[in-house]
mmCIF file of C-alpha atoms in Angstrom:
data_model
loop_
_atom_site.group_PDB
_atom_site.id
_atom_site.type_symbol
_atom_site.label_atom_id
_atom_site.label_comp_id
_atom_site.label_asym_id
_atom_site.label_seq_id
_atom_site.Cartn_x
_atom_site.Cartn_y
_atom_site.Cartn_z
ATOM 1 C CA MET Z 221 -12.467 -20.197 -48.028
ATOM 2 C CA GLN Z 222 -14.342 -20.809 -44.805
ATOM 3 C CA ALA Z 223 -12.855 -19.355 -41.611
ATOM 4 C CA GLN Z 224 -13.562 -19.539 -37.916
ATOM 5 C CA TYR Z 225 -13.193 -16.409 -35.818
ATOM 6 C CA ILE Z 226 -13.701 -15.234 -32.241
ATOM 7 C CA VAL Z 227 -16.041 -12.368 -31.395
ATOM 8 C CA PHE Z 228 -17.292 -10.550 -28.307
ATOM 9 C CA PRO Z 229 -20.903 -9.768 -29.340
ATOM 10 C CA LYS Z 230 -21.530 -7.949 -26.056
ATOM 11 C CA PRO Z 231 -19.788 -7.585 -22.668
ATOM 12 C CA ASN Z 232 -18.776 -10.875 -21.012
ATOM 13 C CA VAL Z 233 -19.861 -13.036 -23.964
ATOM 14 C CA VAL Z 234 -17.434 -14.970 -26.195
ATOM 15 C CA GLU Z 235 -18.549 -16.730 -29.362
ATOM 16 C CA VAL Z 236 -16.904 -18.805 -32.094
ATOM 17 C CA CYS Z 237 -18.371 -17.986 -35.508
ATOM 18 C CA THR Z 238 -17.714 -18.863 -39.147
ATOM 19 C CA GLU Z 239 -17.524 -16.747 -42.276
ATOM 20 C CA GLU Z 240 -16.398 -16.966 -45.876
ATOM 21 C CA VAL Z 241 -13.083 -15.220 -46.661
ATOM 22 C CA SER Z 242 -12.420 -14.521 -50.321
ATOM 23 C CA THR Z 243 -8.965 -14.346 -51.871
ATOM 24 C CA GLN Z 244 -10.339 -12.405 -54.826
ATOM 25 C CA ASP Z 245 -10.702 -8.671 -55.448
ATOM 26 C CA LEU Z 246 -8.002 -7.731 -52.942
ATOM 27 C CA ALA Z 247 -7.040 -4.087 -52.535
ATOM 28 C CA PRO Z 248 -3.464 -3.325 -53.678
ATOM 29 C CA LEU Z 249 -2.028 -3.572 -50.128
ATOM 30 C CA GLU Z 250 -4.406 -6.227 -48.826
ATOM 31 C CA VAL Z 251 -3.320 -9.768 -47.999
ATOM 32 C CA VAL Z 252 -5.013 -12.976 -46.894
ATOM 33 C CA VAL Z 253 -3.288 -14.804 -44.048
ATOM 34 C CA ARG Z 254 -3.971 -18.324 -42.816
ATOM 35 C CA ASN Z 255 -3.168 -18.371 -39.112
ATOM 36 C CA GLU Z 256 -1.076 -21.042 -37.455
ATOM 37 C CA ALA Z 257 -1.476 -19.714 -33.903
ATOM 38 C CA SER Z 258 -2.581 -16.630 -31.968
ATOM 39 C CA ILE Z 259 -1.960 -15.681 -28.352
ATOM 40 C CA ILE Z 260 -4.543 -14.273 -25.961
ATOM 41 C CA SER Z 261 -3.329 -11.094 -24.283
ATOM 42 C CA ALA Z 262 -5.169 -11.408 -21.000
ATOM 43 C CA GLY Z 263 -4.813 -7.810 -19.825
ATOM 44 C CA THR Z 264 -5.980 -6.020 -22.961
ATOM 45 C CA GLU Z 265 -8.518 -8.585 -24.111
ATOM 46 C CA LEU Z 266 -10.186 -9.115 -20.740
ATOM 47 C CA SER Z 267 -10.469 -5.357 -20.273
ATOM 48 C CA ARG Z 268 -12.371 -5.197 -23.560
ATOM 49 C CA LEU Z 269 -14.450 -8.288 -22.838
ATOM 50 C CA THR Z 270 -15.592 -6.769 -19.532
ATOM 51 C CA ASP Z 271 -15.664 -3.168 -20.852
ATOM 52 C CA VAL Z 272 -13.714 -2.080 -17.779
ATOM 53 C CA LEU Z 273 -13.092 1.441 -19.099
ATOM 54 C CA GLY Z 274 -16.509 1.839 -20.698
ATOM 55 C CA GLY Z 275 -17.138 2.849 -24.289
ATOM 56 C CA THR Z 276 -16.094 -0.433 -25.920
ATOM 57 C CA LYS Z 277 -17.905 -0.888 -29.229
ATOM 58 C CA TYR Z 278 -19.486 -4.291 -29.783
ATOM 59 C CA PRO Z 279 -19.389 -6.633 -31.576
ATOM 60 C CA LEU Z 280 -15.608 -6.706 -31.159
ATOM 61 C CA ARG Z 281 -13.089 -9.121 -32.649
ATOM 62 C CA PRO Z 282 -10.222 -9.577 -30.162
ATOM 63 C CA GLY Z 283 -6.567 -10.382 -30.711
ATOM 64 C CA TYR Z 284 -3.379 -8.713 -31.899
ATOM 65 C CA GLY Z 285 -0.654 -11.363 -31.798
ATOM 66 C CA SER Z 286 -0.808 -13.921 -34.612
ATOM 67 C CA ILE Z 287 1.585 -16.114 -36.575
ATOM 68 C CA GLY Z 288 0.420 -17.163 -40.024
ATOM 69 C CA ARG Z 289 1.255 -17.629 -43.688
ATOM 70 C CA VAL Z 290 0.356 -15.386 -46.595
ATOM 71 C CA VAL Z 291 -1.959 -17.223 -49.008
ATOM 72 C CA ALA Z 292 -2.893 -14.310 -51.271
ATOM 73 C CA LYS Z 293 -1.839 -10.698 -51.739
ATOM 74 C CA GLY Z 294 -2.789 -7.569 -53.600
ATOM 75 C CA SER Z 295 -0.879 -6.135 -56.538
ATOM 76 C CA GLY Z 296 0.916 -3.531 -54.424
ATOM 77 C CA VAL Z 297 2.400 -5.884 -51.825
ATOM 78 C CA GLU Z 298 6.067 -6.403 -52.746
ATOM 79 C CA ASP Z 299 7.875 -7.026 -49.450
ATOM 80 C CA VAL Z 300 6.178 -10.320 -48.500
ATOM 81 C CA GLN Z 301 5.643 -13.403 -50.613
ATOM 82 C CA ILE Z 302 2.975 -16.076 -50.942
ATOM 83 C CA GLY Z 303 3.733 -18.822 -48.421
ATOM 84 C CA GLN Z 304 5.860 -16.592 -46.202
ATOM 85 C CA ARG Z 305 5.427 -16.887 -42.437
ATOM 86 C CA VAL Z 306 4.613 -13.592 -40.731
ATOM 87 C CA PHE Z 307 3.815 -12.072 -37.361
ATOM 88 C CA TYR Z 308 1.073 -9.472 -37.377
ATOM 89 C CA ALA Z 309 -1.662 -7.902 -35.253
ATOM 90 C CA GLY Z 310 -4.148 -10.437 -36.493
ATOM 91 C CA LYS Z 311 -7.421 -11.156 -34.825
ATOM 92 C CA HIS Z 312 -8.229 -14.595 -33.445
ATOM 93 C CA ALA Z 313 -9.282 -16.286 -36.684
ATOM 94 C CA SER Z 314 -8.216 -19.185 -38.869
ATOM 95 C CA VAL Z 315 -8.100 -17.030 -42.017
ATOM 96 C CA GLN Z 316 -8.428 -13.276 -42.432
ATOM 97 C CA ARG Z 317 -7.897 -10.379 -44.777
ATOM 98 C CA PHE Z 318 -5.422 -7.785 -43.536
ATOM 99 C CA LEU Z 319 -4.300 -4.390 -44.800
ATOM 100 C CA HIS Z 320 -0.490 -4.337 -44.884
ATOM 101 C CA GLY Z 321 1.819 -1.311 -45.040
ATOM 102 C CA GLN Z 322 0.050 1.028 -42.639
ATOM 103 C CA ASN Z 323 2.072 3.535 -40.632
ATOM 104 C CA HIS Z 324 1.730 1.763 -37.274
ATOM 105 C CA GLN Z 325 2.747 -1.599 -35.849
ATOM 106 C CA TRP Z 326 -0.763 -3.060 -35.954
ATOM 107 C CA GLY Z 327 -0.868 -2.558 -39.717
ATOM 108 C CA ILE Z 328 2.311 -4.321 -40.845
ATOM 109 C CA LEU Z 329 3.325 -7.908 -41.595
ATOM 110 C CA TYR Z 330 6.667 -8.821 -40.012
ATOM 111 C CA PRO Z 331 8.652 -11.809 -41.388
ATOM 112 C CA VAL Z 332 9.235 -14.709 -38.973
ATOM 113 C CA ARG Z 333 12.007 -17.289 -39.316
ATOM 114 C CA GLU Z 334 10.921 -20.825 -40.208
ATOM 115 C CA ASP Z 335 12.714 -22.757 -37.466
ATOM 116 C CA VAL Z 336 10.629 -21.426 -34.546
ATOM 117 C CA ASP Z 337 7.568 -23.294 -33.339
ATOM 118 C CA PRO Z 338 4.557 -21.075 -34.180
ATOM 119 C CA VAL Z 339 3.006 -21.545 -30.728
ATOM 120 C CA GLU Z 340 6.211 -20.294 -29.105
ATOM 121 C CA ALA Z 341 6.589 -17.565 -31.720
ATOM 122 C CA THR Z 342 3.260 -16.002 -30.698
ATOM 123 C CA PHE Z 343 4.949 -15.001 -27.419
ATOM 124 C CA ALA Z 344 6.954 -12.496 -29.477
ATOM 125 C CA CYS Z 345 3.847 -10.315 -29.219
ATOM 126 C CA LEU Z 346 4.094 -10.129 -25.424
ATOM 127 C CA ALA Z 347 7.909 -10.155 -25.434
ATOM 128 C CA GLN Z 348 8.023 -7.127 -27.704
ATOM 129 C CA ILE Z 349 5.709 -5.330 -25.276
ATOM 130 C CA ALA Z 350 7.875 -6.418 -22.326
ATOM 131 C CA MET Z 351 11.036 -5.365 -24.149
ATOM 132 C CA THR Z 352 9.921 -1.739 -24.063
ATOM 133 C CA ALA Z 353 10.749 -1.577 -20.345
ATOM 134 C CA PRO Z 354 14.479 -2.436 -20.489
ATOM 135 C CA ASN Z 355 14.814 -0.445 -23.700
ATOM 136 C CA VAL Z 356 13.679 2.790 -22.016
ATOM 137 C CA THR Z 357 15.627 2.139 -18.806
ATOM 138 C CA GLN Z 358 19.041 3.660 -18.246
ATOM 139 C CA LEU Z 359 20.516 0.411 -16.985
ATOM 140 C CA HIS Z 360 23.991 -0.396 -15.701
ATOM 141 C CA LEU Z 361 25.457 -3.850 -15.217
ATOM 142 C CA GLY Z 362 24.576 -5.141 -11.791
ATOM 143 C CA ASP Z 363 21.693 -2.740 -11.170
ATOM 144 C CA THR Z 364 18.888 -4.208 -9.092
ATOM 145 C CA VAL Z 365 15.550 -4.288 -10.906
ATOM 146 C CA ALA Z 366 12.362 -5.159 -9.015
ATOM 147 C CA VAL Z 367 9.531 -6.294 -11.295
ATOM 148 C CA PHE Z 368 6.080 -6.025 -9.711
ATOM 149 C CA GLY Z 369 3.684 -8.467 -11.381
ATOM 150 C CA LEU Z 370 4.826 -11.774 -12.881
ATOM 151 C CA GLY Z 371 2.158 -12.454 -15.445
ATOM 152 C CA ALA Z 372 3.420 -13.240 -18.932
ATOM 153 C CA VAL Z 373 4.552 -9.672 -19.705
ATOM 154 C CA GLY Z 374 6.171 -9.194 -16.293
ATOM 155 C CA ASN Z 375 7.901 -12.566 -16.491
ATOM 156 C CA LEU Z 376 9.279 -11.776 -19.935
ATOM 157 C CA ALA Z 377 10.403 -8.316 -18.787
ATOM 158 C CA ALA Z 378 12.205 -9.892 -15.833
ATOM 159 C CA GLN Z 379 13.975 -12.315 -18.173
ATOM 160 C CA LEU Z 380 14.996 -9.502 -20.526
ATOM 161 C CA TYR Z 381 16.382 -7.373 -17.686
ATOM 162 C CA ARG Z 382 18.379 -10.401 -16.560
ATOM 163 C CA LEU Z 383 19.723 -10.854 -20.104
ATOM 164 C CA ALA Z 384 20.780 -7.185 -19.977
ATOM 165 C CA GLY Z 385 22.905 -7.836 -16.884
ATOM 166 C CA ALA Z 386 20.618 -6.772 -14.042
ATOM 167 C CA ARG Z 387 20.014 -8.421 -10.707
ATOM 168 C CA VAL Z 388 16.280 -9.114 -10.908
ATOM 169 C CA ILE Z 389 13.801 -9.409 -8.053
ATOM 170 C CA GLY Z 390 10.333 -10.599 -9.044
ATOM 171 C CA LEU Z 391 7.223 -9.962 -6.944
ATOM 172 C CA ASP Z 392 3.725 -11.379 -7.228
ATOM 173 C CA PRO Z 393 1.108 -12.404 -4.633
ATOM 174 C CA VAL Z 394 0.128 -15.401 -6.819
ATOM 175 C CA GLU Z 395 2.358 -18.383 -6.028
ATOM 176 C CA ALA Z 396 1.817 -20.052 -9.419
ATOM 177 C CA ARG Z 397 3.310 -17.029 -11.166
ATOM 178 C CA CYS Z 398 6.216 -16.960 -8.736
ATOM 179 C CA GLU Z 399 6.895 -20.611 -9.495
ATOM 180 C CA GLN Z 400 6.865 -19.870 -13.233
ATOM 181 C CA ALA Z 401 9.424 -17.118 -12.651
ATOM 182 C CA ARG Z 402 11.678 -19.508 -10.773
ATOM 183 C CA ARG Z 403 11.406 -22.040 -13.617
ATOM 184 C CA VAL Z 404 12.663 -19.515 -16.163
ATOM 185 C CA GLY Z 405 15.657 -18.607 -14.014
ATOM 186 C CA ILE Z 406 14.594 -15.630 -11.884
ATOM 187 C CA ALA Z 407 16.466 -16.514 -8.701
ATOM 188 C CA GLU Z 408 14.968 -13.972 -6.296
ATOM 189 C CA VAL Z 409 11.182 -14.215 -6.278
ATOM 190 C CA ILE Z 410 8.988 -12.797 -3.520
ATOM 191 C CA ASN Z 411 5.520 -14.191 -2.882
ATOM 192 C CA VAL Z 412 4.002 -11.863 -0.297
ATOM 193 C CA ALA Z 413 0.857 -9.761 -0.002
ATOM 194 C CA PRO Z 414 1.005 -6.352 -1.729
ATOM 195 C CA ASP Z 415 1.253 -4.493 1.600
ATOM 196 C CA GLN Z 416 4.468 -6.382 2.396
ATOM 197 C CA GLN Z 417 6.191 -5.946 -0.972
ATOM 198 C CA VAL Z 418 7.952 -2.639 -0.314
ATOM 199 C CA GLN Z 419 9.607 -3.909 2.841
ATOM 200 C CA ALA Z 420 10.522 -7.177 1.119
ATOM 201 C CA VAL Z 421 12.431 -5.288 -1.580
ATOM 202 C CA LYS Z 422 14.199 -3.154 1.011
ATOM 203 C CA ASP Z 423 15.136 -6.261 2.999
ATOM 204 C CA LEU Z 424 16.916 -7.625 -0.094
ATOM 205 C CA THR Z 425 18.680 -4.344 -0.863
ATOM 206 C CA ALA Z 426 20.156 -3.358 2.513
ATOM 207 C CA GLY Z 427 17.253 -0.997 3.123
ATOM 208 C CA GLN Z 428 17.929 1.147 0.054
ATOM 209 C CA GLY Z 429 15.426 -0.160 -2.467
ATOM 210 C CA ALA Z 430 15.960 -1.145 -6.082
ATOM 211 C CA HIS Z 431 17.745 0.977 -8.675
ATOM 212 C CA VAL Z 432 14.818 0.292 -11.030
ATOM 213 C CA THR Z 433 11.269 -0.737 -10.230
ATOM 214 C CA VAL Z 434 8.813 -1.901 -12.885
ATOM 215 C CA ASP Z 435 5.034 -1.981 -12.699
ATOM 216 C CA ALA Z 436 4.085 -4.905 -14.940
ATOM 217 C CA ALA Z 437 0.643 -5.346 -13.397
ATOM 218 C CA GLY Z 438 -1.052 -2.248 -14.755
ATOM 219 C CA HIS Z 439 -2.540 -1.116 -11.464
ATOM 220 C CA SER Z 440 -2.094 2.229 -9.730
ATOM 221 C CA ALA Z 441 -1.701 0.584 -6.319
ATOM 222 C CA VAL Z 442 1.225 -1.406 -7.721
ATOM 223 C CA ILE Z 443 2.780 1.791 -9.062
ATOM 224 C CA ALA Z 444 2.531 3.257 -5.562
ATOM 225 C CA ASN Z 445 4.428 0.247 -4.188
ATOM 226 C CA ALA Z 446 7.030 0.522 -6.923
ATOM 227 C CA LEU Z 447 7.638 4.196 -6.124
ATOM 228 C CA GLN Z 448 8.156 3.445 -2.455
ATOM 229 C CA ALA Z 449 10.521 0.552 -3.220
ATOM 230 C CA THR Z 450 12.836 2.650 -5.427
ATOM 231 C CA ARG Z 451 16.152 3.872 -4.079
ATOM 232 C CA LEU Z 452 17.598 7.390 -4.228
ATOM 233 C CA PHE Z 453 17.904 8.690 -7.814
ATOM 234 C CA GLY Z 454 16.276 5.509 -9.148
ATOM 235 C CA GLN Z 455 13.850 4.883 -11.997
ATOM 236 C CA VAL Z 456 10.230 3.738 -11.996
ATOM 237 C CA ILE Z 457 9.089 2.106 -15.248
ATOM 238 C CA LEU Z 458 5.374 1.978 -16.079
ATOM 239 C CA LEU Z 459 5.078 -1.090 -18.310
ATOM 240 C CA GLY Z 460 1.522 -2.125 -17.455
ATOM 241 C CA THR Z 461 -1.503 -0.084 -18.482
ATOM 242 C CA PRO Z 462 -3.407 1.214 -15.406
ATOM 243 C CA ARG Z 463 -7.107 0.628 -15.990
ATOM 244 C CA ALA Z 464 -8.814 0.234 -12.612
ATOM 245 C CA ALA Z 465 -9.963 3.231 -10.581
ATOM 246 C CA TYR Z 466 -7.782 3.997 -7.560
ATOM 247 C CA SER Z 467 -8.216 6.594 -4.813
ATOM 248 C CA ARG Z 468 -5.644 7.819 -2.302
ATOM 249 C CA ASP Z 469 -3.738 10.912 -1.263
ATOM 250 C CA ILE Z 470 -0.943 11.086 -3.826
ATOM 251 C CA THR Z 471 1.007 13.872 -2.111
ATOM 252 C CA PRO Z 472 3.312 11.412 -0.232
ATOM 253 C CA LEU Z 473 4.072 9.703 -3.551
ATOM 254 C CA MET Z 474 4.821 13.018 -5.246
ATOM 255 C CA MET Z 475 7.053 13.907 -2.309
ATOM 256 C CA LYS Z 476 8.908 10.596 -2.725
ATOM 257 C CA ILE Z 477 9.553 11.381 -6.391
ATOM 258 C CA HIS Z 478 10.620 14.913 -5.548
ATOM 259 C CA GLU Z 479 12.864 14.230 -2.550
ATOM 260 C CA SER Z 480 14.489 11.071 -3.939
ATOM 261 C CA GLY Z 481 15.079 12.477 -7.404
ATOM 262 C CA LEU Z 482 13.189 9.631 -9.035
ATOM 263 C CA VAL Z 483 12.605 9.378 -12.777
ATOM 264 C CA VAL Z 484 9.274 7.893 -13.884
ATOM 265 C CA ARG Z 485 9.271 6.530 -17.428
ATOM 266 C CA GLY Z 486 6.290 5.413 -19.490
ATOM 267 C CA ALA Z 487 6.988 2.177 -21.362
ATOM 268 C CA HIS Z 488 3.950 1.733 -23.590
ATOM 269 C CA MET Z 489 4.630 -0.411 -26.657
ATOM 270 C CA TRP Z 490 3.551 2.314 -29.081
ATOM 271 C CA ARG Z 491 6.471 4.595 -28.187
ATOM 272 C CA ILE Z 492 8.698 2.557 -30.560
ATOM 273 C CA VAL Z 493 8.440 3.214 -34.304
ATOM 274 C CA PRO Z 494 6.980 0.335 -36.362
ATOM 275 C CA SER Z 495 9.567 -0.088 -39.125
ATOM 276 C CA ASP Z 496 13.331 0.115 -39.556
ATOM 277 C CA ILE Z 497 14.412 3.711 -40.155
ATOM 278 C CA ARG Z 498 18.025 4.684 -40.676
ATOM 279 C CA GLU Z 499 18.044 7.426 -38.057
ATOM 280 C CA VAL Z 500 16.211 5.434 -35.365
ATOM 281 C CA ARG Z 501 17.912 2.838 -33.170
ATOM 282 C CA LEU Z 502 14.814 1.001 -31.953
ATOM 283 C CA SER Z 503 11.906 -0.260 -34.038
ATOM 284 C CA VAL Z 504 9.178 -2.864 -33.678
ATOM 285 C CA ALA Z 505 10.697 -4.764 -36.605
ATOM 286 C CA TRP Z 506 14.050 -4.914 -34.791
ATOM 287 C CA ALA Z 507 12.408 -5.828 -31.469
ATOM 288 C CA LEU Z 508 10.456 -8.714 -32.993
ATOM 289 C CA ARG Z 509 13.528 -10.078 -34.774
ATOM 290 C CA THR Z 510 15.486 -9.849 -31.534
ATOM 291 C CA VAL Z 511 12.979 -11.551 -29.244
ATOM 292 C CA ILE Z 512 12.302 -14.313 -31.781
ATOM 293 C CA ASP Z 513 16.050 -14.906 -32.008
ATOM 294 C CA PHE Z 514 16.145 -15.084 -28.189
ATOM 295 C CA ILE Z 515 13.270 -17.594 -28.219
ATOM 296 C CA ALA Z 516 14.937 -19.717 -30.906
ATOM 297 C CA ALA Z 517 18.212 -19.747 -28.970
ATOM 298 C CA GLY Z 518 16.511 -20.676 -25.693
ATOM 299 C CA GLN Z 519 17.671 -17.426 -24.070
ATOM 300 C CA LEU Z 520 14.093 -16.216 -23.619
ATOM 301 C CA LYS Z 521 12.030 -19.015 -22.144
ATOM 302 C CA VAL Z 522 8.389 -19.047 -23.225
ATOM 303 C CA ARG Z 523 7.365 -22.701 -23.153
ATOM 304 C CA GLU Z 524 7.347 -22.458 -19.345
ATOM 305 C CA LEU Z 525 4.723 -19.696 -19.597
ATOM 306 C CA LEU Z 526 2.379 -21.719 -21.786
ATOM 307 C CA THR Z 527 -0.393 -23.291 -19.704
ATOM 308 C CA HIS Z 528 -2.963 -23.983 -22.432
ATOM 309 C CA THR Z 529 -2.726 -24.718 -26.144
ATOM 310 C CA ILE Z 530 -6.322 -24.868 -27.316
ATOM 311 C CA GLY Z 531 -8.468 -25.319 -30.386
ATOM 312 C CA PRO Z 532 -11.076 -22.743 -31.451
ATOM 313 C CA ASP Z 533 -13.965 -24.559 -29.772
ATOM 314 C CA GLU Z 534 -12.215 -24.258 -26.397
ATOM 315 C CA VAL Z 535 -11.822 -20.483 -26.590
ATOM 316 C CA PRO Z 536 -14.926 -19.425 -24.579
ATOM 317 C CA ALA Z 537 -13.867 -21.704 -21.711
ATOM 318 C CA ALA Z 538 -10.334 -20.284 -21.869
ATOM 319 C CA TYR Z 539 -11.560 -16.692 -21.459
ATOM 320 C CA GLU Z 540 -13.627 -17.847 -18.497
ATOM 321 C CA GLY Z 541 -10.514 -19.483 -17.036
ATOM 322 C CA LEU Z 542 -8.441 -16.344 -17.547
ATOM 323 C CA GLN Z 543 -11.042 -14.384 -15.601
ATOM 324 C CA SER Z 544 -11.889 -16.796 -12.805
ATOM 325 C CA ASN Z 545 -8.738 -18.888 -12.405
ATOM 326 C CA PRO Z 546 -5.685 -16.745 -13.239
ATOM 327 C CA GLN Z 547 -3.389 -19.052 -11.274
ATOM 328 C CA ALA Z 548 -4.036 -21.838 -13.764
ATOM 329 C CA TYR Z 549 -4.466 -19.755 -16.928
ATOM 330 C CA THR Z 550 -1.336 -17.684 -17.411
ATOM 331 C CA GLY Z 551 -0.463 -18.328 -21.056
ATOM 332 C CA VAL Z 552 -3.106 -19.338 -23.587
ATOM 333 C CA VAL Z 553 -2.428 -19.882 -27.302
ATOM 334 C CA ILE Z 554 -5.022 -20.843 -29.906
ATOM 335 C CA ASP Z 555 -3.672 -23.395 -32.398
ATOM 336 C CA TRP Z 556 -5.532 -22.872 -35.670
ATOM 337 C CA ARG Z 557 -3.830 -25.757 -37.498
#
């Protein structure tokens, strides 16, 4: 069958191409999935499009959050059925072959309930990433959590902390993101320049700072702010992935950690095991089921984060918008139907 797919042939170039995808001669654990929708993860995908860290190998097919249906499967695939809806780390493509049953979360098909809109269900990709932060935090009811960065992942993390019983303060210098946070129910949102954020948090916490601060921006300068806005014996959660170079004297920050007894926790998505295991409390399978249940129940609001639902031909323009106009492009989903 003919398929469309997205490719980065070289840095800063996005193309829509076609190819033939066969349903024949599948390996035992190989499947063919017809996508319904896939979400663009702006942080990871733009970093690869621009080769911000260097060493990216091109051509590169982006994407890792897709909802689709199994249309064919190999002889060894027993835990999913033809026609079943699944979430998986699929690339941006209308149809693709995928190797199921690998020992990591990007190599497994996860069942998805039928009553969730597939466009909304793609946000489970980002929600599962965001969920890592509250899951690694030692949180008590009523703790104050300050989330720095209110892009899609930060917004979802703020919502999840609120569902866990925290008082949440959201911070972002982009007003459009602050307004999105207010629309999903984050009551205390601060729209100030980065150099005013630490004082703003202290002003809302009687000068003490937050019990928990979260870097959801993935920038070392934001981590520095988060450290300084954390109260005595608090926690700093690194949810974003720092990619940009950053230079400063870090001794005052190390002194802050040392003197205030702070705990800094990494919250990368890969710290959670991919499949349900009897001895392990948290798994990606559990996290995806949970966030999709939250989305279906309206407890986790994702429609408010969706700014663009696009067809394949609009994808190059969407990547350009994500780069040049982040206030307008905050949640982009490709509808392959």
